[in-house]
mmCIF file of C-alpha atoms in Angstrom:
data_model
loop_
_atom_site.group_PDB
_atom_site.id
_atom_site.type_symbol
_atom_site.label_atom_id
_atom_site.label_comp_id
_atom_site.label_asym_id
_atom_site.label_seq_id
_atom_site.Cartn_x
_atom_site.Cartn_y
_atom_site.Cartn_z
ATOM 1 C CA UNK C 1 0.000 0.000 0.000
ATOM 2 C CA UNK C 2 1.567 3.820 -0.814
ATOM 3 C CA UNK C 3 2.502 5.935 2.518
ATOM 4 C CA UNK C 4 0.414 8.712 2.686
ATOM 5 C CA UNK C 5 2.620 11.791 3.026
ATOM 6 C CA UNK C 6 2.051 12.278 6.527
ATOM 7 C CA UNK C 7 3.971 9.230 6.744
ATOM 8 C CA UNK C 8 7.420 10.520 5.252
ATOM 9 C CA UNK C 9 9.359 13.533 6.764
ATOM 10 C CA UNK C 10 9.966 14.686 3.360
ATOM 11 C CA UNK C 11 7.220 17.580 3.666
ATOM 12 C CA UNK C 12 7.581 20.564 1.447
ATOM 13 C CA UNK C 13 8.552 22.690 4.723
ATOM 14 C CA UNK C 14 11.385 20.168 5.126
ATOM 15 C CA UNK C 15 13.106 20.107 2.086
ATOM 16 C CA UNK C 16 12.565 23.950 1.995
ATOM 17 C CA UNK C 17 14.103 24.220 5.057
ATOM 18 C CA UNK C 18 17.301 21.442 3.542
ATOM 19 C CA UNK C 19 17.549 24.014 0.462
ATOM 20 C CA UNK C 20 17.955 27.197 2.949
ATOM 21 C CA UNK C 21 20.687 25.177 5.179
ATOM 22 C CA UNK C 22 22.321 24.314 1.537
ATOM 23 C CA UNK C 23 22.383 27.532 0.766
ATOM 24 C CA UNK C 24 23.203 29.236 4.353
ATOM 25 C CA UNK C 25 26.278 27.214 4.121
ATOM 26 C CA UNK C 26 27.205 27.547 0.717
ATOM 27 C CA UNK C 27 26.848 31.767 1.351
ATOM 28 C CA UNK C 28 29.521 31.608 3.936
ATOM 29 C CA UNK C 29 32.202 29.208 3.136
ATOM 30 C CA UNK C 30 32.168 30.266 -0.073
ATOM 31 C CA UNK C 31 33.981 33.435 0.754
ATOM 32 C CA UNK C 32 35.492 31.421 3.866
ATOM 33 C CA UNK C 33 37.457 28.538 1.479
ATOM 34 C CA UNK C 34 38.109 31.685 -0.839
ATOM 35 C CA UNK C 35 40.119 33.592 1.526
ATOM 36 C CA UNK C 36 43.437 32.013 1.742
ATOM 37 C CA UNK C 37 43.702 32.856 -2.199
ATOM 38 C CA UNK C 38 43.397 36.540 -0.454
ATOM 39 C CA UNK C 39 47.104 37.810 0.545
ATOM 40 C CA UNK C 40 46.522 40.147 3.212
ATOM 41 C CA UNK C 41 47.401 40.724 6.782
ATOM 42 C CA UNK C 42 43.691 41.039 7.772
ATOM 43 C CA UNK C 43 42.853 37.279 6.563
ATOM 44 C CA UNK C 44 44.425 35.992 9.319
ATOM 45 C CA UNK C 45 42.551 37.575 11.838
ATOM 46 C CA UNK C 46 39.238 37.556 10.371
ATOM 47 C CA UNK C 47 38.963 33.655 11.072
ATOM 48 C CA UNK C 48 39.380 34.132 15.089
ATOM 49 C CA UNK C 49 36.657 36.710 14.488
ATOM 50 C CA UNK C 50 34.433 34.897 13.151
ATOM 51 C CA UNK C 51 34.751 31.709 15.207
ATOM 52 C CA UNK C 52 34.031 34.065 18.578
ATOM 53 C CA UNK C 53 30.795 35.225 17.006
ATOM 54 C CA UNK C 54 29.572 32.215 16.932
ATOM 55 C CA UNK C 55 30.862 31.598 20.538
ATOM 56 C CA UNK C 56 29.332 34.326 21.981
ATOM 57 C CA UNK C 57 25.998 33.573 20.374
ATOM 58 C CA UNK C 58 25.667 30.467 21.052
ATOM 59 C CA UNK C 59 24.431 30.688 25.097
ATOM 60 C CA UNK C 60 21.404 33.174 23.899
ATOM 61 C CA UNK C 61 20.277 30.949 21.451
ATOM 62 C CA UNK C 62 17.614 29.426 23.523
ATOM 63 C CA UNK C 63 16.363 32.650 25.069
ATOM 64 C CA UNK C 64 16.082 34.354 21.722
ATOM 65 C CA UNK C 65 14.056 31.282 20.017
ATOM 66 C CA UNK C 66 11.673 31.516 22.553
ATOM 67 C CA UNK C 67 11.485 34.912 23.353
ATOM 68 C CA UNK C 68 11.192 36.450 19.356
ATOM 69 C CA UNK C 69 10.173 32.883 18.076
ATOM 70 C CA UNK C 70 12.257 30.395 15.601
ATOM 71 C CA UNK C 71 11.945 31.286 12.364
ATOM 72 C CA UNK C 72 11.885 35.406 13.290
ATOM 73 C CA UNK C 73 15.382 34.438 14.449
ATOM 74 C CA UNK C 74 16.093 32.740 11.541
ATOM 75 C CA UNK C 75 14.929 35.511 9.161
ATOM 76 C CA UNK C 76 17.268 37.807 11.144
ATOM 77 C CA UNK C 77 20.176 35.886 10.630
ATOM 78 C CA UNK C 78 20.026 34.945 7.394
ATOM 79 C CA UNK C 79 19.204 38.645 6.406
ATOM 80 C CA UNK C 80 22.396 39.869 8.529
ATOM 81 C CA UNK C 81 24.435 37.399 6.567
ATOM 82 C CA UNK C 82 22.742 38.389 2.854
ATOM 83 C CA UNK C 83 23.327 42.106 4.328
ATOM 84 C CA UNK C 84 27.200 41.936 5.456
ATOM 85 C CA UNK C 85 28.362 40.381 2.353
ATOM 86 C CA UNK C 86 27.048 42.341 0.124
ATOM 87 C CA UNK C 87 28.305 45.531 1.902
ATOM 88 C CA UNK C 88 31.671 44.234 3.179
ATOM 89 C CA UNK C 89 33.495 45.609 0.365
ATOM 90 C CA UNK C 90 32.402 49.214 0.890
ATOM 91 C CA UNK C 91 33.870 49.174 4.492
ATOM 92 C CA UNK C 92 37.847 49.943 5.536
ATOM 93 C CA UNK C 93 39.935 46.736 5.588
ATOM 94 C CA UNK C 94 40.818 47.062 8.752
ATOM 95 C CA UNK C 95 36.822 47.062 10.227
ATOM 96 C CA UNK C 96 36.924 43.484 8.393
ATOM 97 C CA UNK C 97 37.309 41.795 11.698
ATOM 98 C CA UNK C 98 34.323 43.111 12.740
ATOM 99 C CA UNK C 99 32.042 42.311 9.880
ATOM 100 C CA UNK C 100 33.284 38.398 10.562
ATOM 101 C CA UNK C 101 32.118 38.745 14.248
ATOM 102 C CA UNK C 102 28.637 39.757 13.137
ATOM 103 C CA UNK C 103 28.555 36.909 10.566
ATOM 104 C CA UNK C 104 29.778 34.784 13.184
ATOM 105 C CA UNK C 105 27.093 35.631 15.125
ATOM 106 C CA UNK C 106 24.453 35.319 12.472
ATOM 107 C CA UNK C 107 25.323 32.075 11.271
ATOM 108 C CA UNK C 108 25.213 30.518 14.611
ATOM 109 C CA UNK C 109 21.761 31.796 15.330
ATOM 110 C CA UNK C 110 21.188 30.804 11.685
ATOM 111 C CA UNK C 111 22.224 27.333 11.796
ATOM 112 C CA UNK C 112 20.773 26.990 15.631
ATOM 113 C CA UNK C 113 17.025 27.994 14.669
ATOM 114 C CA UNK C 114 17.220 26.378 11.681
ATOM 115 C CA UNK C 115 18.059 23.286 13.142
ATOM 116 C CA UNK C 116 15.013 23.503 15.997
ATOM 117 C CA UNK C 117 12.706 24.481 13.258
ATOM 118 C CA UNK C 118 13.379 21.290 10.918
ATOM 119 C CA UNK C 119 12.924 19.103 13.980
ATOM 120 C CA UNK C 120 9.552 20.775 15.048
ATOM 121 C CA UNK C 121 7.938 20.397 11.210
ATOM 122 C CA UNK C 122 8.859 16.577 11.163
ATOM 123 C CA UNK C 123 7.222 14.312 12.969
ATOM 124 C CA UNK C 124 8.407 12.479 15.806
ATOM 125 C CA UNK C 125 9.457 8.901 14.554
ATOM 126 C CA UNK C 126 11.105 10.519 11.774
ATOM 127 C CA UNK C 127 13.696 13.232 13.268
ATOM 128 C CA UNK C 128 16.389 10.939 13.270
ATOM 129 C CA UNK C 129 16.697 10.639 9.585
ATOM 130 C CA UNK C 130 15.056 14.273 9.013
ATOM 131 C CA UNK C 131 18.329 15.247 11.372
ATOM 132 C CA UNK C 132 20.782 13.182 9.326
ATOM 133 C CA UNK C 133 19.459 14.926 5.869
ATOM 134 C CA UNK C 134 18.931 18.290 7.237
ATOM 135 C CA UNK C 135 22.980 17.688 8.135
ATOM 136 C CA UNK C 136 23.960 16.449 4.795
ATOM 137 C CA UNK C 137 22.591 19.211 2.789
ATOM 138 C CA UNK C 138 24.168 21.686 4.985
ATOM 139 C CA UNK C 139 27.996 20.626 5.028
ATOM 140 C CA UNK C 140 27.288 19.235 1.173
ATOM 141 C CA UNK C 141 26.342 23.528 0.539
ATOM 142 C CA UNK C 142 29.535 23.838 2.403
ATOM 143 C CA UNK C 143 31.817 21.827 -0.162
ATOM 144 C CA UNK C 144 29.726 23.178 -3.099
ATOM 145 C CA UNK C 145 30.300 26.770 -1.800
ATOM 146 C CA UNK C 146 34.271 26.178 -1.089
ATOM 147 C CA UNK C 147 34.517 25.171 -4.629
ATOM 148 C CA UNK C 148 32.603 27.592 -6.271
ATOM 149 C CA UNK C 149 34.164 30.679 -4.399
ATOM 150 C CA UNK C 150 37.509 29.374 -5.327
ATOM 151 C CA UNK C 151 36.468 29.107 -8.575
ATOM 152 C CA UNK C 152 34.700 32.297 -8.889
ATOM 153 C CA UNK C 153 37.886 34.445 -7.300
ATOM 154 C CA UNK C 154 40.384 32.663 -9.847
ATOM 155 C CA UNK C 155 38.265 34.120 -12.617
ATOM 156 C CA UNK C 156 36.959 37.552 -11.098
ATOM 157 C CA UNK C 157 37.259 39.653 -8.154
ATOM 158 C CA UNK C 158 36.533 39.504 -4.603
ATOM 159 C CA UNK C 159 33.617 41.941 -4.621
ATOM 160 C CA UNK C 160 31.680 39.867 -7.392
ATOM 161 C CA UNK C 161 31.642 36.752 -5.023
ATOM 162 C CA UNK C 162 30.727 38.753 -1.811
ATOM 163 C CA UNK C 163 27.358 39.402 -4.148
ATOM 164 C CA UNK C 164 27.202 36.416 -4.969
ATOM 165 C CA UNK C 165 27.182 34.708 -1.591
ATOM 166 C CA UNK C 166 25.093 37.547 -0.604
ATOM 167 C CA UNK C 167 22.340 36.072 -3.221
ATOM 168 C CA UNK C 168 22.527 32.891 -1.978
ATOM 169 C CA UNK C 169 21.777 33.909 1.776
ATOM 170 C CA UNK C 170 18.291 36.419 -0.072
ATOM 171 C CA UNK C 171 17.231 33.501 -1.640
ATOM 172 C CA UNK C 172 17.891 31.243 1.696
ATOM 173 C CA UNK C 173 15.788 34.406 3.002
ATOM 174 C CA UNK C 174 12.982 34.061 0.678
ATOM 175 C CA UNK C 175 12.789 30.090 0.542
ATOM 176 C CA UNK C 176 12.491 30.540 4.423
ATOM 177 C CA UNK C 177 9.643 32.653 4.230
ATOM 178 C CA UNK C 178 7.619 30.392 2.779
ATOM 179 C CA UNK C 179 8.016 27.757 5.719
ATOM 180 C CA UNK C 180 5.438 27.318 7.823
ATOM 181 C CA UNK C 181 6.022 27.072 11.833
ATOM 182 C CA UNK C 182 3.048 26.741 14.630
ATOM 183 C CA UNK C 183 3.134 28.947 16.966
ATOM 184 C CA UNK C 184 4.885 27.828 20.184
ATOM 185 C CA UNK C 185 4.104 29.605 23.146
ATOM 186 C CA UNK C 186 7.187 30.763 25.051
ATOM 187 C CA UNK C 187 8.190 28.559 28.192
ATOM 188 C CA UNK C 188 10.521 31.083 29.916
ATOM 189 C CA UNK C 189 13.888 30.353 28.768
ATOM 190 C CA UNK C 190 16.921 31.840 30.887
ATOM 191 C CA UNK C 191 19.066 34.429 29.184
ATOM 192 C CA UNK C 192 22.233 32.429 29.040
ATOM 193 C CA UNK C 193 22.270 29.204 28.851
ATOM 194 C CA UNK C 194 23.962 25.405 27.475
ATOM 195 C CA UNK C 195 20.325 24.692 25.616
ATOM 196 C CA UNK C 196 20.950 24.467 21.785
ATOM 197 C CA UNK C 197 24.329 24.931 22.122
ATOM 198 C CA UNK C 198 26.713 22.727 23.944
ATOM 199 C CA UNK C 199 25.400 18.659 25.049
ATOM 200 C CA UNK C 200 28.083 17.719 27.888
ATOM 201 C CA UNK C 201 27.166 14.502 27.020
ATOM 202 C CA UNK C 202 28.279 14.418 23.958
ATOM 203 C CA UNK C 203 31.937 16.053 24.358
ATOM 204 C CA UNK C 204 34.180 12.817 23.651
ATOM 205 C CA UNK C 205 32.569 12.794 19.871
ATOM 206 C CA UNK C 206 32.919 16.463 20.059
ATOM 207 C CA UNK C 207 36.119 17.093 19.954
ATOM 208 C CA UNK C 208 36.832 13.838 17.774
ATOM 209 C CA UNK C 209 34.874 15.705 15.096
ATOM 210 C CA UNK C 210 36.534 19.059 15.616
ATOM 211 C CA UNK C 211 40.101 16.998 15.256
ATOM 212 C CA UNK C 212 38.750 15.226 11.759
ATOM 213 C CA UNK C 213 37.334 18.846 10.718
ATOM 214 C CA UNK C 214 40.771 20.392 11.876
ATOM 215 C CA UNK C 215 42.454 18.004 9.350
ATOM 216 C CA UNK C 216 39.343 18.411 6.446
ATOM 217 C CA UNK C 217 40.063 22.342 7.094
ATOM 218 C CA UNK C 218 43.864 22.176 5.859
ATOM 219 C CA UNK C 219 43.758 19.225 3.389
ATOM 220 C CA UNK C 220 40.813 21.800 2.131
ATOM 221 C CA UNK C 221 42.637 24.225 1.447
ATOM 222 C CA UNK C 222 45.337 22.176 -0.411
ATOM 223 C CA UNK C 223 43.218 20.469 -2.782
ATOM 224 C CA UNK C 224 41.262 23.682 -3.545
ATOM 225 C CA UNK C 225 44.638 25.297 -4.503
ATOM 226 C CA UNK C 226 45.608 22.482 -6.508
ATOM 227 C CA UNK C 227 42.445 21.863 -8.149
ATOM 228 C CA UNK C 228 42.476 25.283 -9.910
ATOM 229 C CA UNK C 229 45.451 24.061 -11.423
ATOM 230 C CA UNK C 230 45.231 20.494 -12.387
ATOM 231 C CA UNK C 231 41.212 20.271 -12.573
ATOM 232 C CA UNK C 232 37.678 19.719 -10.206
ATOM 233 C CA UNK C 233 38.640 15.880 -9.641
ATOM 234 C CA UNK C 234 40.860 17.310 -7.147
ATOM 235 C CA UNK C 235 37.965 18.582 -5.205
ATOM 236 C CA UNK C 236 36.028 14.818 -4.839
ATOM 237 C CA UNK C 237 38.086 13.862 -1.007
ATOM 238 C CA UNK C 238 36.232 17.049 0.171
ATOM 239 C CA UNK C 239 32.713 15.399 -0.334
ATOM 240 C CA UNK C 240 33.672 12.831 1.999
ATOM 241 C CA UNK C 241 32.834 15.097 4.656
ATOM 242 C CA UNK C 242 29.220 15.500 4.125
ATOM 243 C CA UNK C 243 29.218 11.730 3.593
ATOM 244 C CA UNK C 244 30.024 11.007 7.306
ATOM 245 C CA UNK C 245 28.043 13.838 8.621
ATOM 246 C CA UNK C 246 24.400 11.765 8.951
ATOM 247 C CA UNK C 247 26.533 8.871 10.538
ATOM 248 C CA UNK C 248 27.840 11.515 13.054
ATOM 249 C CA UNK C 249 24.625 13.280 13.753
ATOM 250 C CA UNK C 250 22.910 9.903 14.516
ATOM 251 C CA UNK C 251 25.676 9.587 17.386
ATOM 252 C CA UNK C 252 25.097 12.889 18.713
ATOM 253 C CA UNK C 253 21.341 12.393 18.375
ATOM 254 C CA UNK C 254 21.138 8.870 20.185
ATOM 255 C CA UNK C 255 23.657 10.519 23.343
ATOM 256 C CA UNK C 256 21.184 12.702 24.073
ATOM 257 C CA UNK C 257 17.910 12.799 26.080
ATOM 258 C CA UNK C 258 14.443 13.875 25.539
ATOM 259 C CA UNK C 259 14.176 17.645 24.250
ATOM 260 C CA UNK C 260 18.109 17.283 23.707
ATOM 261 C CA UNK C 261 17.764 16.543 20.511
ATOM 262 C CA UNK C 262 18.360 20.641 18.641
ATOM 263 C CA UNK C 263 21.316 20.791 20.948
ATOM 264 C CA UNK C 264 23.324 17.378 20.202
ATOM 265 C CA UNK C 265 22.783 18.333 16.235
ATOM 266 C CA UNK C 266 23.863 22.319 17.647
ATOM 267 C CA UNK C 267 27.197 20.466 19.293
ATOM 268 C CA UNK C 268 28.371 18.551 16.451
ATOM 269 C CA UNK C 269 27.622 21.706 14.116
ATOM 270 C CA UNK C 270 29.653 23.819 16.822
ATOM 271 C CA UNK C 271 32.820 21.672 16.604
ATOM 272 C CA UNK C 272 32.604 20.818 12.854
ATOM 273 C CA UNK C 273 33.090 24.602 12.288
ATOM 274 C CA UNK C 274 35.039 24.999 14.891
ATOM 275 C CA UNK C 275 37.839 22.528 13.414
ATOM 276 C CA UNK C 276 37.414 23.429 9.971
ATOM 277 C CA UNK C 277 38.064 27.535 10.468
ATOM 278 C CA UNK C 278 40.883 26.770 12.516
ATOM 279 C CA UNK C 279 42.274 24.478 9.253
ATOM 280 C CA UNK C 280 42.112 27.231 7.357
ATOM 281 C CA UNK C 281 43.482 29.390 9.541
ATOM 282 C CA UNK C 282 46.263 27.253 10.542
ATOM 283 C CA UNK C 283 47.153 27.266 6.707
ATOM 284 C CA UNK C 284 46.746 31.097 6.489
ATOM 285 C CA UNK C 285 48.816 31.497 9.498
ATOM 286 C CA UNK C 286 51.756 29.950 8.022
ATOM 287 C CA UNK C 287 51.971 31.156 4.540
ATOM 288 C CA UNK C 288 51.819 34.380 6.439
ATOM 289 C CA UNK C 289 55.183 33.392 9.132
ATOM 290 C CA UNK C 290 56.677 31.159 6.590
ATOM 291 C CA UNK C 291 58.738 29.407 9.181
ATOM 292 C CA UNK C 292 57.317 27.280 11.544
ATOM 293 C CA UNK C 293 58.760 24.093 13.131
ATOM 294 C CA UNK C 294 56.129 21.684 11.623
ATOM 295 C CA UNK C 295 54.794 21.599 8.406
ATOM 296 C CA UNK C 296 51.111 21.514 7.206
ATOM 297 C CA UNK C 297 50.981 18.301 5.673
ATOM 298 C CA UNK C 298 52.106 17.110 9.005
ATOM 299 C CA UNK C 299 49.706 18.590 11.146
ATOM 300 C CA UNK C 300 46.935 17.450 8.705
ATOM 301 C CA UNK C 301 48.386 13.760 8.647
ATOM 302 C CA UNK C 302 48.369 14.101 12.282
ATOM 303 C CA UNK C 303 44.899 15.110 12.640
ATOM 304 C CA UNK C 304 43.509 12.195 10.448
ATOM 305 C CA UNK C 305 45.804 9.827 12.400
ATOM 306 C CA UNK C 306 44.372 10.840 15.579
ATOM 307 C CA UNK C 307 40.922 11.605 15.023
ATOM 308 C CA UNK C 308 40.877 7.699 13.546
ATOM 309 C CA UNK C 309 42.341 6.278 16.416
ATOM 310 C CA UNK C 310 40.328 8.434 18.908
ATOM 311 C CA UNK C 311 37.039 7.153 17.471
ATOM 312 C CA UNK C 312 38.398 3.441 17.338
ATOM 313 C CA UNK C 313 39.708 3.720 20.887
ATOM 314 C CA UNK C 314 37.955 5.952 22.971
ATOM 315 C CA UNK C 315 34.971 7.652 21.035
ATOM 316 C CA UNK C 316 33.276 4.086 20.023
ATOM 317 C CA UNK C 317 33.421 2.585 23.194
ATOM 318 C CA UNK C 318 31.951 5.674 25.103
ATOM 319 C CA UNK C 319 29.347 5.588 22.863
ATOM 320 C CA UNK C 320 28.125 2.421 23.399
ATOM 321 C CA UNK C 321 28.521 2.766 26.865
ATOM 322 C CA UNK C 322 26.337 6.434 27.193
ATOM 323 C CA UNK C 323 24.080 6.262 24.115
ATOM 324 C CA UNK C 324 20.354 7.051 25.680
ATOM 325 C CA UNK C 325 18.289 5.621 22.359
#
């Protein structure tokens, strides 16, 4: 007999809401995996920017979802992120660092109300698997982005792919509109808190993702640069990160408890970025010193060596041993 549709989580508020993480993503790293092909001092300091934005946010998360609802939250973000790109150019260099605080900000409010709203439009028996897509299409608009705004700067300049990322995040905008959310009365959330941001629970796989990301973030780099020279095939060994991101989510999701469930997905998110922006920056760093006591290639090596033998020795097991579901 067919499934009605109230029996799949594939609603058309779903895969809206899939399409606007795709193209959140995309809108951000697309100028992040670009800006190592930028030579300036500022680069460097824009990714510690950036990566405290979304720090800082992170604790008010809760408070403002319930207190100005989900999606108006979302709307907000995605609009400061549309906003700041395409204006970024027309600001002094050296405010830069600021402008990546503010999108730091916005994309973790983005990415943390998006997140709560997918889970509350699917039902219940199917927000494991809605989680686990809802993931892939976000770090698969990562990739996609990294590629195309290397690819865009090799062939034009700086300012056309700030407008372009800054179309991606209006149309993330406008798709988002057209999502429907109930209205959820507010439940009195404290200003600052852990809720949709960090699961204790969960920090052993934590931190094993931020080491693999760590090691995705300078390999990234690396095969980006050599891709625009030898050709896109270069670029596949990036996609294997969105690959393992629903079998990572379903960890995170099955360590945590009832109403948990936005903030394990929020954890893993916080880390994966986490470790990829301090890749990049890692290889930024050094082009910038030029001598440093360990290579690159080492330190990425390293990273894949460790992060394997983490989850084999010590992240498996406690998993196991903790999962609640």
């Amino acid at each position: 007999m067919r499934k009605s549709n109230t029996d799949s989580f594939l609603t058309q508020g779903f895969l809206l809401m899939c399409v606007v993480n795709f193209l959140l993503y995309a809108s951000v790293y697309m100028v992040i995996g670009a800006l190592p092909l930028v030579k300036t001092e500022v680069v460097v300091r824009i990714f510690p920017f950036f990566l405290l934005g979304g720090l800082l946010a992170g604790p008010f998360h809760a408070y403002l979802a319930d207190t100005f609802r989900r999606k108006h939250v979302l709307l907000g973000a995605l609009a400061g992120i549309a906003l700041t790109m395409a204006t970024a150019t027309y600001i002094r260099e050296t405010w830069y660092v600021w402008v990546a605080l503010v999108q730091g900000v916005c994309l973790a409010l983005a990415i943390g109300a998006g997140t709560t709203i997918s889970i509350d439009i699917t039902q219940s028996g199917h927000r494991t698997s809605g989680n686990m897509l809802f993931a892939f299409c976000g770090r698969l608009g990562m990739v996609c982005g990294m590629i195309a705004g290397v690819g865009v700067l090799s062939y034009d300049s700086l300012t056309f792919l700030t407008y372009l990322s800054a179309v991606c995040g209006g149309v993330a905008f406008m798709l988002a509109l057209l999502v429907y959310v109930s209205f959820r009365a507010p439940i009195g959330v404290s200003l600052c808190s852990i809720d949709r941001f960090w699961l204790p629970r969960a920090w052993l796989p934590a931190f094993n993702v931020g080491i693999l990301a760590y090691a995705f973030g300078i390999g990234g780099v690396f095969l980006l640069d050599v891709a625009g020279v030898e050709g896109s095939l270069w670029t596949l060994p990036l996609f294997l990160l969105p690959a393992l991101t629903p079998v990572a989510i379903k960890i995170f999701v099955k360590l945590s408890h009832h109403c948990q469930r936005a903030t394990g997905n929020m954890t893993f998110n916080l880390l994966m970025d986490t470790g990829l922006l301090a890749g990049i920056w890692t290889v930024c760093y050094m082009e910038e010193v030029d001598k440093t006591p360990i290579g690159e290639d080492a330190l990425m090596y390293g990273s894949l060596a460790l992060a394997l033998l983490m989850y084999v020795f010590a992240t498996r097991p406690y998993y196991k041993k903790k999962r609640v579901r």
